[in-house]
Short mmCIF file of C-alpha atoms and ligand atoms in Angstrom, two decimals:
data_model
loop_
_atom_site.label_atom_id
_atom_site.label_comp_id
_atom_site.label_asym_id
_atom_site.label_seq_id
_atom_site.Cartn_x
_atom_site.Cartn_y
_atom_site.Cartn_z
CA UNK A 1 -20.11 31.56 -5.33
CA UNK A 2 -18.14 30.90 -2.00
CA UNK A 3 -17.90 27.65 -1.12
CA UNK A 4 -16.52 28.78 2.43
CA UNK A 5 -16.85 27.56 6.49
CA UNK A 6 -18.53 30.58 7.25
CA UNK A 7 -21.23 30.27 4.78
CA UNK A 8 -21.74 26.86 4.67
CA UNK A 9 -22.49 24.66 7.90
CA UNK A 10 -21.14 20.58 7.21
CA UNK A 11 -22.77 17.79 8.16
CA UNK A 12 -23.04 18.01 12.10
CA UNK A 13 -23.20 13.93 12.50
CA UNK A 14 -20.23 12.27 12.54
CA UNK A 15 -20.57 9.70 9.56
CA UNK A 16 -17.80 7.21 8.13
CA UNK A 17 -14.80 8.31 6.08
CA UNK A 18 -15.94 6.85 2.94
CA UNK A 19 -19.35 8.29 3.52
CA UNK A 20 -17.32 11.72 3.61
CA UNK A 21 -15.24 11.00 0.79
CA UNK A 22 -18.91 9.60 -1.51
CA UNK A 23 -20.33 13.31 -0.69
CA UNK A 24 -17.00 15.41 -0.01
CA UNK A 25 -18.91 15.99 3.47
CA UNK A 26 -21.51 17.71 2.08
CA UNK A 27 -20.69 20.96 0.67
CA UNK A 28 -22.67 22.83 -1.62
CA UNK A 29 -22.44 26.01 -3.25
CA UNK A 30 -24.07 28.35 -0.98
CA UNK A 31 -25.85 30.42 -3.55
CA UNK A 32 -27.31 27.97 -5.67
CA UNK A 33 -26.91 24.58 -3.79
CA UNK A 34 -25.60 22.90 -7.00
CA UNK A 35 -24.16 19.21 -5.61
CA UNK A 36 -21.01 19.61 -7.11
CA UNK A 37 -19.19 22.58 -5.87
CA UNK A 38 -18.82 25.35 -8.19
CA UNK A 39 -14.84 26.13 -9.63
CA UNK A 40 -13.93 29.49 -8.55
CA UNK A 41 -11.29 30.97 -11.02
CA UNK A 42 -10.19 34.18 -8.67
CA UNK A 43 -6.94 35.06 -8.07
CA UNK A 44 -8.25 38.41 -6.22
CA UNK A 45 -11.10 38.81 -4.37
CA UNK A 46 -13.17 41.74 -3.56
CA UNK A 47 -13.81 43.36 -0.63
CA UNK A 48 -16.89 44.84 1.23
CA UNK A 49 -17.42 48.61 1.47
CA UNK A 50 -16.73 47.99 5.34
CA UNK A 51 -13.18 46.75 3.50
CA UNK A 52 -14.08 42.97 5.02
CA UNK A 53 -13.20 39.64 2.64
CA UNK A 54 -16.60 38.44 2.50
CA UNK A 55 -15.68 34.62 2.40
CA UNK A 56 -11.95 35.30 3.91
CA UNK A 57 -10.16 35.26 0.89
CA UNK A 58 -8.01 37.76 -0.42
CA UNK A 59 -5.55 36.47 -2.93
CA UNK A 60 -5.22 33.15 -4.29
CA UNK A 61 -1.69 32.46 -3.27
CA UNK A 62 -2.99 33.41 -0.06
CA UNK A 63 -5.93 31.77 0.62
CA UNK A 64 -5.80 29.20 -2.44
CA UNK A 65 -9.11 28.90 -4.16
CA UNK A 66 -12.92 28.45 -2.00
CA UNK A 67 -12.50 24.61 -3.41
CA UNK A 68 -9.48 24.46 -1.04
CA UNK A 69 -11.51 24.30 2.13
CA UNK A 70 -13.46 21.01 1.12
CA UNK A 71 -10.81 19.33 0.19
CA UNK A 72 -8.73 20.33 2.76
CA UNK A 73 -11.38 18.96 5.66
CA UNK A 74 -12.39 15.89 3.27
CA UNK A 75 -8.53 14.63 3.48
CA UNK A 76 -7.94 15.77 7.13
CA UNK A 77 -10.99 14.06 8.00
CA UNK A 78 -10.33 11.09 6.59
CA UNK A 79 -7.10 10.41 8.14
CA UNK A 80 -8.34 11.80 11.47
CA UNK A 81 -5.98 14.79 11.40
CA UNK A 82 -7.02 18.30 12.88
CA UNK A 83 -6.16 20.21 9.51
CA UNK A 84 -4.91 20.24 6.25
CA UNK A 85 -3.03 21.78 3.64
CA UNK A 86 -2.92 21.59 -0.48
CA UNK A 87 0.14 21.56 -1.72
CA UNK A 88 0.81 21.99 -6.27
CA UNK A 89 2.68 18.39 -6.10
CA UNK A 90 3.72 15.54 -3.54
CA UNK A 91 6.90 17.07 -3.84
CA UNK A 92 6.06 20.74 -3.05
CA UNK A 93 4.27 19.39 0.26
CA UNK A 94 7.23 17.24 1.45
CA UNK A 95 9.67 19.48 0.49
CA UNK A 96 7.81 21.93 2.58
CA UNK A 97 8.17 20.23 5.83
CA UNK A 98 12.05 20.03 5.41
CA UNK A 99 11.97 23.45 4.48
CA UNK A 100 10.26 25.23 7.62
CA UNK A 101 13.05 23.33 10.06
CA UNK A 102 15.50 25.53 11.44
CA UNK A 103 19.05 25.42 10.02
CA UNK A 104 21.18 22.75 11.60
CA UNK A 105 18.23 20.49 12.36
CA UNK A 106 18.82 16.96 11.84
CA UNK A 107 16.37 14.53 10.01
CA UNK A 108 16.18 10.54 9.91
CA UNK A 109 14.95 9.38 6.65
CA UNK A 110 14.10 5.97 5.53
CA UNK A 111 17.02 4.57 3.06
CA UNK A 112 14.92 3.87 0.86
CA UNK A 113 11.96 5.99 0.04
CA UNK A 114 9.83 8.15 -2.94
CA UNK A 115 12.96 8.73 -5.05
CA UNK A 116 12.46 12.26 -5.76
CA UNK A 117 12.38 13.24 -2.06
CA UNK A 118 15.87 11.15 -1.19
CA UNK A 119 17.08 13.11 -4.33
CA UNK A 120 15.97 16.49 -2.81
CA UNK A 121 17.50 15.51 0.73
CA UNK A 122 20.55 14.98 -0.77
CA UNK A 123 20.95 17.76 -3.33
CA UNK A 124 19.59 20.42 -1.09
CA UNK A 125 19.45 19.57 2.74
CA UNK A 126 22.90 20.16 3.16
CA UNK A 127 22.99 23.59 1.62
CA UNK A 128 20.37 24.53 3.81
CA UNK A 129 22.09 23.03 6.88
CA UNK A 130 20.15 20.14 7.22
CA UNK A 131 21.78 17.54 8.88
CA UNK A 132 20.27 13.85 6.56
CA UNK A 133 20.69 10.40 8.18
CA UNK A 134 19.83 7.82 6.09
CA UNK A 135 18.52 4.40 8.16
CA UNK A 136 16.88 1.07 6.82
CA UNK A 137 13.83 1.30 8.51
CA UNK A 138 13.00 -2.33 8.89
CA UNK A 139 15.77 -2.33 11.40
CA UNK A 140 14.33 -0.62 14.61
CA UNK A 141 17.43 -0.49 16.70
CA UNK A 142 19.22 1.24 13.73
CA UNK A 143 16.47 3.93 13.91
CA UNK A 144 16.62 4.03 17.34
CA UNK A 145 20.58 4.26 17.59
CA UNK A 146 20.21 7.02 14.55
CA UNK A 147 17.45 8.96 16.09
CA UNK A 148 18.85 9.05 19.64
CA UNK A 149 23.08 9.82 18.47
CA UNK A 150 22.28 13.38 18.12
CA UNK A 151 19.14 15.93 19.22
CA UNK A 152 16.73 15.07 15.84
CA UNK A 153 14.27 17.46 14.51
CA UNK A 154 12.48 14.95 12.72
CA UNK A 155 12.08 10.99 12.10
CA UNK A 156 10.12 10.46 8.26
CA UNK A 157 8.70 7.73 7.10
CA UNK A 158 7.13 5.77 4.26
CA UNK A 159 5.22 2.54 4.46
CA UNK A 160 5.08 0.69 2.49
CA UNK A 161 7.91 2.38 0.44
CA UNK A 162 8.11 2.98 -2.62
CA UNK A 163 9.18 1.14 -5.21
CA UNK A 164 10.75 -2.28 -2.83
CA UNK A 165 7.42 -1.94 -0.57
CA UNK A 166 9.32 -2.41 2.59
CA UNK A 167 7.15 -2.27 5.68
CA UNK A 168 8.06 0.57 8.30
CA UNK A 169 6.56 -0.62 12.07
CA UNK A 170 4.77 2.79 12.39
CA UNK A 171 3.95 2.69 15.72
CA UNK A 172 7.33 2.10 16.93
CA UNK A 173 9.00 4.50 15.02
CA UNK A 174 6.29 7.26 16.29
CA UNK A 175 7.83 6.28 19.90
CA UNK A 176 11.31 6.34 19.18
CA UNK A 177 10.94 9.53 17.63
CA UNK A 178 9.02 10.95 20.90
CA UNK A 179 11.30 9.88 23.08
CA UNK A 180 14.02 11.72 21.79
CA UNK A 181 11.60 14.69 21.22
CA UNK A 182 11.31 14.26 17.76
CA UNK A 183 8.43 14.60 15.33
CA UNK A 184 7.17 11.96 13.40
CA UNK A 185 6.31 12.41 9.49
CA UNK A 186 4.32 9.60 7.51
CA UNK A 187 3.96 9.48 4.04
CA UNK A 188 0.82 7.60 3.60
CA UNK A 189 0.45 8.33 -0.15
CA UNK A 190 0.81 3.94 -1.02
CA UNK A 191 -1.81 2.74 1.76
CA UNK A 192 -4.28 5.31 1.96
CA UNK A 193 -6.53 6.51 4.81
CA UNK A 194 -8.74 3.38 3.09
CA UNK A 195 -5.62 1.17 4.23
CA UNK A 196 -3.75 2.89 7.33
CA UNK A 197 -4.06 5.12 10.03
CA UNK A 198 -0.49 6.71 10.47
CA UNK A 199 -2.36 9.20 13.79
CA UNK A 200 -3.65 6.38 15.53
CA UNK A 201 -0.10 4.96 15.46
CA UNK A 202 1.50 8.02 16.75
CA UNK A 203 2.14 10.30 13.68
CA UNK A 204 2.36 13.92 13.93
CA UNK A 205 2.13 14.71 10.41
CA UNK A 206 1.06 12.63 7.32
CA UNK A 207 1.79 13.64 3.46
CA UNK A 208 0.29 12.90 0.22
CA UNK A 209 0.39 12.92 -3.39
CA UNK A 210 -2.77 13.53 -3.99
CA UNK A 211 -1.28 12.72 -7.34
CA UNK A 212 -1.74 9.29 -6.58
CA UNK A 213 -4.77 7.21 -5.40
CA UNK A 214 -6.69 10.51 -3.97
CA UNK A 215 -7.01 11.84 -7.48
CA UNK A 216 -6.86 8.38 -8.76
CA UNK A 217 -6.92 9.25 -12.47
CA UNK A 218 -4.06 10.40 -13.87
CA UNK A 219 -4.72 13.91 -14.54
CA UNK A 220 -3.96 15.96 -11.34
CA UNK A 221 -0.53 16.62 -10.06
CA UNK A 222 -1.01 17.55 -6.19
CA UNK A 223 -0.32 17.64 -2.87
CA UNK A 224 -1.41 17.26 0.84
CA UNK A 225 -0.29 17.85 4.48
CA UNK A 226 -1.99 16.46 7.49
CA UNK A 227 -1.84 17.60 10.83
CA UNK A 228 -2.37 14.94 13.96
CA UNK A 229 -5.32 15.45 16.49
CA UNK A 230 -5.06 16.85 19.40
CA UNK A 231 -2.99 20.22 21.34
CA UNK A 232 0.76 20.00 21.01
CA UNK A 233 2.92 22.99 21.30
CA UNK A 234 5.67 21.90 18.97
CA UNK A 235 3.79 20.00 16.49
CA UNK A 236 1.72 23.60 16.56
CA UNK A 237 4.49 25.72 15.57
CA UNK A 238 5.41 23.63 12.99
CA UNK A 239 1.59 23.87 11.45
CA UNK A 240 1.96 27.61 11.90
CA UNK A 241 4.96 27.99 9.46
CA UNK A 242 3.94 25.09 7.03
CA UNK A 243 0.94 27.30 6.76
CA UNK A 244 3.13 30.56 6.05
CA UNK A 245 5.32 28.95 3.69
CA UNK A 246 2.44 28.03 1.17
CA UNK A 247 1.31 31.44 1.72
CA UNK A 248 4.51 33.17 0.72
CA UNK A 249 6.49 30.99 -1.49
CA UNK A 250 2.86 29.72 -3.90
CA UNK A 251 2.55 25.54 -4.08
CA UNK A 252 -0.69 25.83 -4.73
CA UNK A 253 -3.16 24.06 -6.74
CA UNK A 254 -5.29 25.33 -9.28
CA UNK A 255 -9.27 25.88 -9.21
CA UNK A 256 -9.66 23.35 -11.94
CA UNK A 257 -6.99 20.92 -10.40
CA UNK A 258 -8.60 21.24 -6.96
CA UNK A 259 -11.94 20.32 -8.57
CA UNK A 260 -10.73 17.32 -10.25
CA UNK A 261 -9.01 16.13 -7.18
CA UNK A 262 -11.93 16.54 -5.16
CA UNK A 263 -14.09 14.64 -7.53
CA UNK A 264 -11.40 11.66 -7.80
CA UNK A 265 -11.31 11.44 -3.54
CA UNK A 266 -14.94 10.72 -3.61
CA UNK A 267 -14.17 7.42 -5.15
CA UNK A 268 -11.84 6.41 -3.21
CA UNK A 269 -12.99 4.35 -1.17
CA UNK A 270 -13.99 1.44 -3.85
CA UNK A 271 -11.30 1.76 -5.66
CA UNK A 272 -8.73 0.74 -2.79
CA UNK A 273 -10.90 -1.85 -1.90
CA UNK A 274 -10.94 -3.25 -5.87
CA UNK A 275 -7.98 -2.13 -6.66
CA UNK A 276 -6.32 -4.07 -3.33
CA UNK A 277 -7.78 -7.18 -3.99
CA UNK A 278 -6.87 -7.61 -7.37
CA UNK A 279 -3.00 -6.38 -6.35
CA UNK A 280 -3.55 -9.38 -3.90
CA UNK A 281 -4.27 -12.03 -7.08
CA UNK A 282 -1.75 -10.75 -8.73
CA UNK A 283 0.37 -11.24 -5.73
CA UNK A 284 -1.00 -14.65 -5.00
CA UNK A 285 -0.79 -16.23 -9.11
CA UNK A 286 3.17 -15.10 -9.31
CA UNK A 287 4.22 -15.70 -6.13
CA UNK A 288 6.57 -18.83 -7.03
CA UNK A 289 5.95 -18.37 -10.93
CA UNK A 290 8.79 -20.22 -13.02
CA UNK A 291 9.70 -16.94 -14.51
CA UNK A 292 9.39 -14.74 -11.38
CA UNK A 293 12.18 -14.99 -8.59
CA UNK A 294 10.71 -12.93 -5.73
CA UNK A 295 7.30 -10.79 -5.47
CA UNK A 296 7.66 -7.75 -3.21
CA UNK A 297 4.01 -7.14 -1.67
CA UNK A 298 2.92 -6.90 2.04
CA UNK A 299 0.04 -8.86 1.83
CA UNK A 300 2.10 -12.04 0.97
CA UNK A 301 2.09 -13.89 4.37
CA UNK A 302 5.87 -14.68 3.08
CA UNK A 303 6.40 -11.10 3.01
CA UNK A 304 9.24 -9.52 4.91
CA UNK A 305 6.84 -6.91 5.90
CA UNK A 306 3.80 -9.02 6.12
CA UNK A 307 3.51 -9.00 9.69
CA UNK A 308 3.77 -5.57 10.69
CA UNK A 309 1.68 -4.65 7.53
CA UNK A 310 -1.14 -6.86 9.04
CA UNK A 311 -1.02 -5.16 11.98
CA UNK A 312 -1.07 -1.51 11.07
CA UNK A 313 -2.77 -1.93 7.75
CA UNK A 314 -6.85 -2.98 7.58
CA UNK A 315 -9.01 -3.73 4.31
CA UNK A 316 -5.73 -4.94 2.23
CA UNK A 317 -2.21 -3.93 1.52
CA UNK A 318 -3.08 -1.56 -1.28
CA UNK A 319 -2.10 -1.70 -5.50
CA UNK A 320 1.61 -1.57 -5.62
CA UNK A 321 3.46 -4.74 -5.85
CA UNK A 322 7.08 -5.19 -7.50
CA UNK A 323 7.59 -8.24 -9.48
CA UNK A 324 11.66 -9.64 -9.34
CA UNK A 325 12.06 -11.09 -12.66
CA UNK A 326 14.30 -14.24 -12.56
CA UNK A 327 17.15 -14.80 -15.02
CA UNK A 328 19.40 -12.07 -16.35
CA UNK A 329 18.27 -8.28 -15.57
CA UNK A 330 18.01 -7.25 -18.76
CA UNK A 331 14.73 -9.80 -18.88
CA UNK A 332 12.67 -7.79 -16.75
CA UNK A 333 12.86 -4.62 -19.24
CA UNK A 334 12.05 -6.60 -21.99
CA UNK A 335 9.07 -8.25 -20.12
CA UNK A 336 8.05 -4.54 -19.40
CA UNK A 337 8.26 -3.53 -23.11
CA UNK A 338 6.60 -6.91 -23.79
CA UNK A 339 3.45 -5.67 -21.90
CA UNK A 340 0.35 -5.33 -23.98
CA UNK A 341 -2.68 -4.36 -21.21
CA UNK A 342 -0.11 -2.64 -18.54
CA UNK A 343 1.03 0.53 -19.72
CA UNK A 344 4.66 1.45 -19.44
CA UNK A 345 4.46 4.78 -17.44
CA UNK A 346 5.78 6.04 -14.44
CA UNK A 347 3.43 6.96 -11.52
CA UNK A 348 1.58 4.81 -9.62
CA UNK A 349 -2.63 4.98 -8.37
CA UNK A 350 -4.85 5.52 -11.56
CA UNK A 351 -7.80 3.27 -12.56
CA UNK A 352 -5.42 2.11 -15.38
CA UNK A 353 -2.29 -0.26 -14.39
CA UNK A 354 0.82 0.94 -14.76
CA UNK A 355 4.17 -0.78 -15.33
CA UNK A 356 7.98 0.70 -14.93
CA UNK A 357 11.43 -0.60 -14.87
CA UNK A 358 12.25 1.91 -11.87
CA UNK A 359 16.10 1.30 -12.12
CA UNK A 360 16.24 2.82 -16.04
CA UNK A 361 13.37 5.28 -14.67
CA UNK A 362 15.75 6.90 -11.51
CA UNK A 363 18.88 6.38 -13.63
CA UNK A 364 22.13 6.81 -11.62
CA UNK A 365 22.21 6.82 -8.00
CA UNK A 366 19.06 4.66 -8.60
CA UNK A 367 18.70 2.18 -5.36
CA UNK A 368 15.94 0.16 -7.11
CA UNK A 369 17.56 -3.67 -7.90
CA UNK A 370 18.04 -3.81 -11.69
CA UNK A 371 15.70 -7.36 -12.33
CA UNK A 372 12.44 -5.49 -10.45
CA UNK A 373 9.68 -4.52 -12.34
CA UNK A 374 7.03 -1.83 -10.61
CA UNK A 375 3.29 -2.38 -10.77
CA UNK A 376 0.10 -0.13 -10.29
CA UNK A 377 -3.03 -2.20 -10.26
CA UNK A 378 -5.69 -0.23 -11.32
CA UNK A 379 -9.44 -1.62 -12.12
CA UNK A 380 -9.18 -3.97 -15.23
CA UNK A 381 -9.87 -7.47 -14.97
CA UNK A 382 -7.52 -9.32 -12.36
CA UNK A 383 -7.32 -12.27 -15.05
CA UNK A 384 -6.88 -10.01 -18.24
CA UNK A 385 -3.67 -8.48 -16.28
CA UNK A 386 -2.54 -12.03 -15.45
CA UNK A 387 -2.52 -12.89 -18.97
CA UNK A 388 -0.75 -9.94 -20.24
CA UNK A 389 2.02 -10.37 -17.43
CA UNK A 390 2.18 -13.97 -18.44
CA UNK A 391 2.69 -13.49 -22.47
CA UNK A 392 5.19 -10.80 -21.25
CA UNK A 393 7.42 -12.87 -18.84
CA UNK A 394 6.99 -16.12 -21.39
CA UNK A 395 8.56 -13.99 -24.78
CA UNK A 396 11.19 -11.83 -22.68
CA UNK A 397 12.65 -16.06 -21.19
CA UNK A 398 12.38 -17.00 -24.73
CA UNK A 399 14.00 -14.28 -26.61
CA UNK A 400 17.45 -15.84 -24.53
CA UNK A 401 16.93 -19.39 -25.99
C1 PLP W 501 4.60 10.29 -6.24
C2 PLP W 501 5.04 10.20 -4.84
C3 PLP W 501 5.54 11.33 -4.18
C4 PLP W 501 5.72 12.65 -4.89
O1 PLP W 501 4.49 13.21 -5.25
P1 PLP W 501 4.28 14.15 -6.54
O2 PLP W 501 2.83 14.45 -6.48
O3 PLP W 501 4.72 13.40 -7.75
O4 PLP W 501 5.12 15.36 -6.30
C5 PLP W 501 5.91 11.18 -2.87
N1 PLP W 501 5.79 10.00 -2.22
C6 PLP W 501 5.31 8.91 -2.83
C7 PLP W 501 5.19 7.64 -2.05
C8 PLP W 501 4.92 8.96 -4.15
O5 PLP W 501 4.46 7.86 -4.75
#
């Protein structure tokens, strides 16, 4: 039944991430070899009558369940990290990470980020003695100056970010942060490992919803950490507590939750690669639409971001683009509630596309610009989703006249 390192030996050749991801690198269930692993529903395990944990676990909160540990080396290996850790939620893992820094550290965080982690910063950082500094990332020297006023625990980043898909310059953030001794965080849940490579551009940690495109289908809420390659004292003893903290506070994921994750990962790989290039047509048909004022997406050579994003981004520039809806604000709600195809849901990353008016979705304190409309492609026809956009935007201009 245990679907563990000791009793199972992985592939020994070192074949390509979405080779990894098609077979979840090739674990079985050691007992009967059934392909897909088996779902192990024990919160306690037993022990031997030498009082040994056969397969190392003792306790679910613990150890989490045997499906942990191939979905755990699937993701690190993927993004070329040394180790990794499920987390219940996005959330829960990000949180984490703020959580296991000393009182009185001080963090740099993008201005504009995931919503519900800027939320968290602000409600609960300070009560725990964090010290938050909020910076537009797109401007390096106001990282720079922000990261190098004071001695900084940690520099965080998102990229692109969610929902205005500003472009972060990864690889210079990961040296402004080391410079000043600082750790560098990457939330890589919008490109993918299909996408970007956060370690190779100097990251010390990258999080996930797994949520998102990992899962891929809108039925798992979860979470990952990712530690970087390679020895590093500091970066270690962060690990080391990030590892304790799931053990004694509980974020974990669910047999049946870590099954269905692992089972959405193995797609990955052509879904980002459909699911980009149809974000990319979308892109393309609107960009200077009539009824459109501005599209938000990195693979626009217009882009803000484009340039950086073609440099630390490869395959395509991922699902989520943002559509700014010209006219009066109010427009760009009714277009959403116009929508026929695109549903009108929050979240972002399934096969099915997704559309939100983020501003009414955050509410107050909401940073999102009131005319923007959010979209997750997922993997329906490019030209059905054109259409449905199109008799959307047309009856929300009209309704005015
Ligand atoms: C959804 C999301 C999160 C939070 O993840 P949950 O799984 O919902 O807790 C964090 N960052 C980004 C970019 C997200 O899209």
């Amino acid at each position: 039944m245990s679907n563990n390192r000791d009793t199972y030996t992985p592939w020994t050749r070192d074949y390509r991430p979405e080779t990894r991801a098609a077979q979840g690198d090739g674990w079985r269930c050691p007992t009967t070899g059934a392909v897909p692993p088996p779902i192990g529903l024990g919160a306690t395990f037993a022990r031997d009558d030498q009082y040994r944990t056969p397969a190392g676990h003792a306790y679910l909160r613990d150890q989490g369940t045997p499906g942990y540990e191939q979905a755990e080396d699937v993701v690190a290996g993927l993004e070329g990290g040394s180790e990794a850790l499920v987390f219940s939620s996005g959330m829960a893992a990000a949180t984490a990470v703020f959580q296991v820094l000393p009182a009185g550290s001080r963090v740099v965080v993008p201005q504009t980020m995931y919503f519900g982690l800027t939320k968290w910063l602000l409600e609960f950082g300070p009560q725990r003695g964090l010290e938050v500094v909020r910076v537009p990332m797109d401007d390096l020297d106001a990282v720079a100056a922000a990261v190098a006023a004071a001695p900084t625990a940690l520099l965080w980043a998102e990229s692109p970010a969610n929902p205005t898909w500003l472009v972060t310059d990864l690889a210079a953030c990961a040296e402004i942060a080391h410079r000043a001794g600082a750790l560098f965080g990457v939330d890589n849940t919008v490109p993918t490992p299909v996408h970007a490579r956060p370690f190779e551009l100097g990251a010390d940690l990258i999080m996930h919803s797994g949520t998102k495109y990992l899962n891929g289908h809108t039925d798992v809420v979860a979470g990952f950490l990712v530690a970087a390659p390679g020895p590093d004292e500091h970066r270690a003893a962060l690990w080391e507590r990030l590892r304790l903290h799931r053990r004694l506070t509980g974020p974990i994921l669910g047999p049946w939750e870590t099954y269905l994750l692992m089972r959405g990962i193995r797609t990955l790989y052509p879904r980002m690669r459909q699911i980009s290039a149809t974000a990319m047509q979308l892109a393309e048909h609107f960009d200077g639409h009539p009824l459109v004022s501005r599209v938000a997406y990195p693979g626009l050579p217009g882009d803000l971001g484009h340039e950086v994003a073609a440099r630390q981004m490869t395959g395509g520039f991922s699902g989520m683009l943002s559509l700014h809806v010209a006219g009066e604000w109010q427009r760009s709600l009714r277009a959403a509630q116009y929508c026929e195809l695109f549903i009108r849901a929050t979240s972002l990353g399934g096969v099915e596309s997704l559309i939100e008016h983020r501003y009414t979705f955050e509410g107050p304190g909401s940073t999102s610009p009131m005319d923007m409309l959010r979209l997750s492609i997922g993997l329906e026809s490019p030209t059905d989703l054109v259409a449905d956009l199109e008799q959307a935007l047309e009856r929300a201009a009209k309704d005015e006249l």
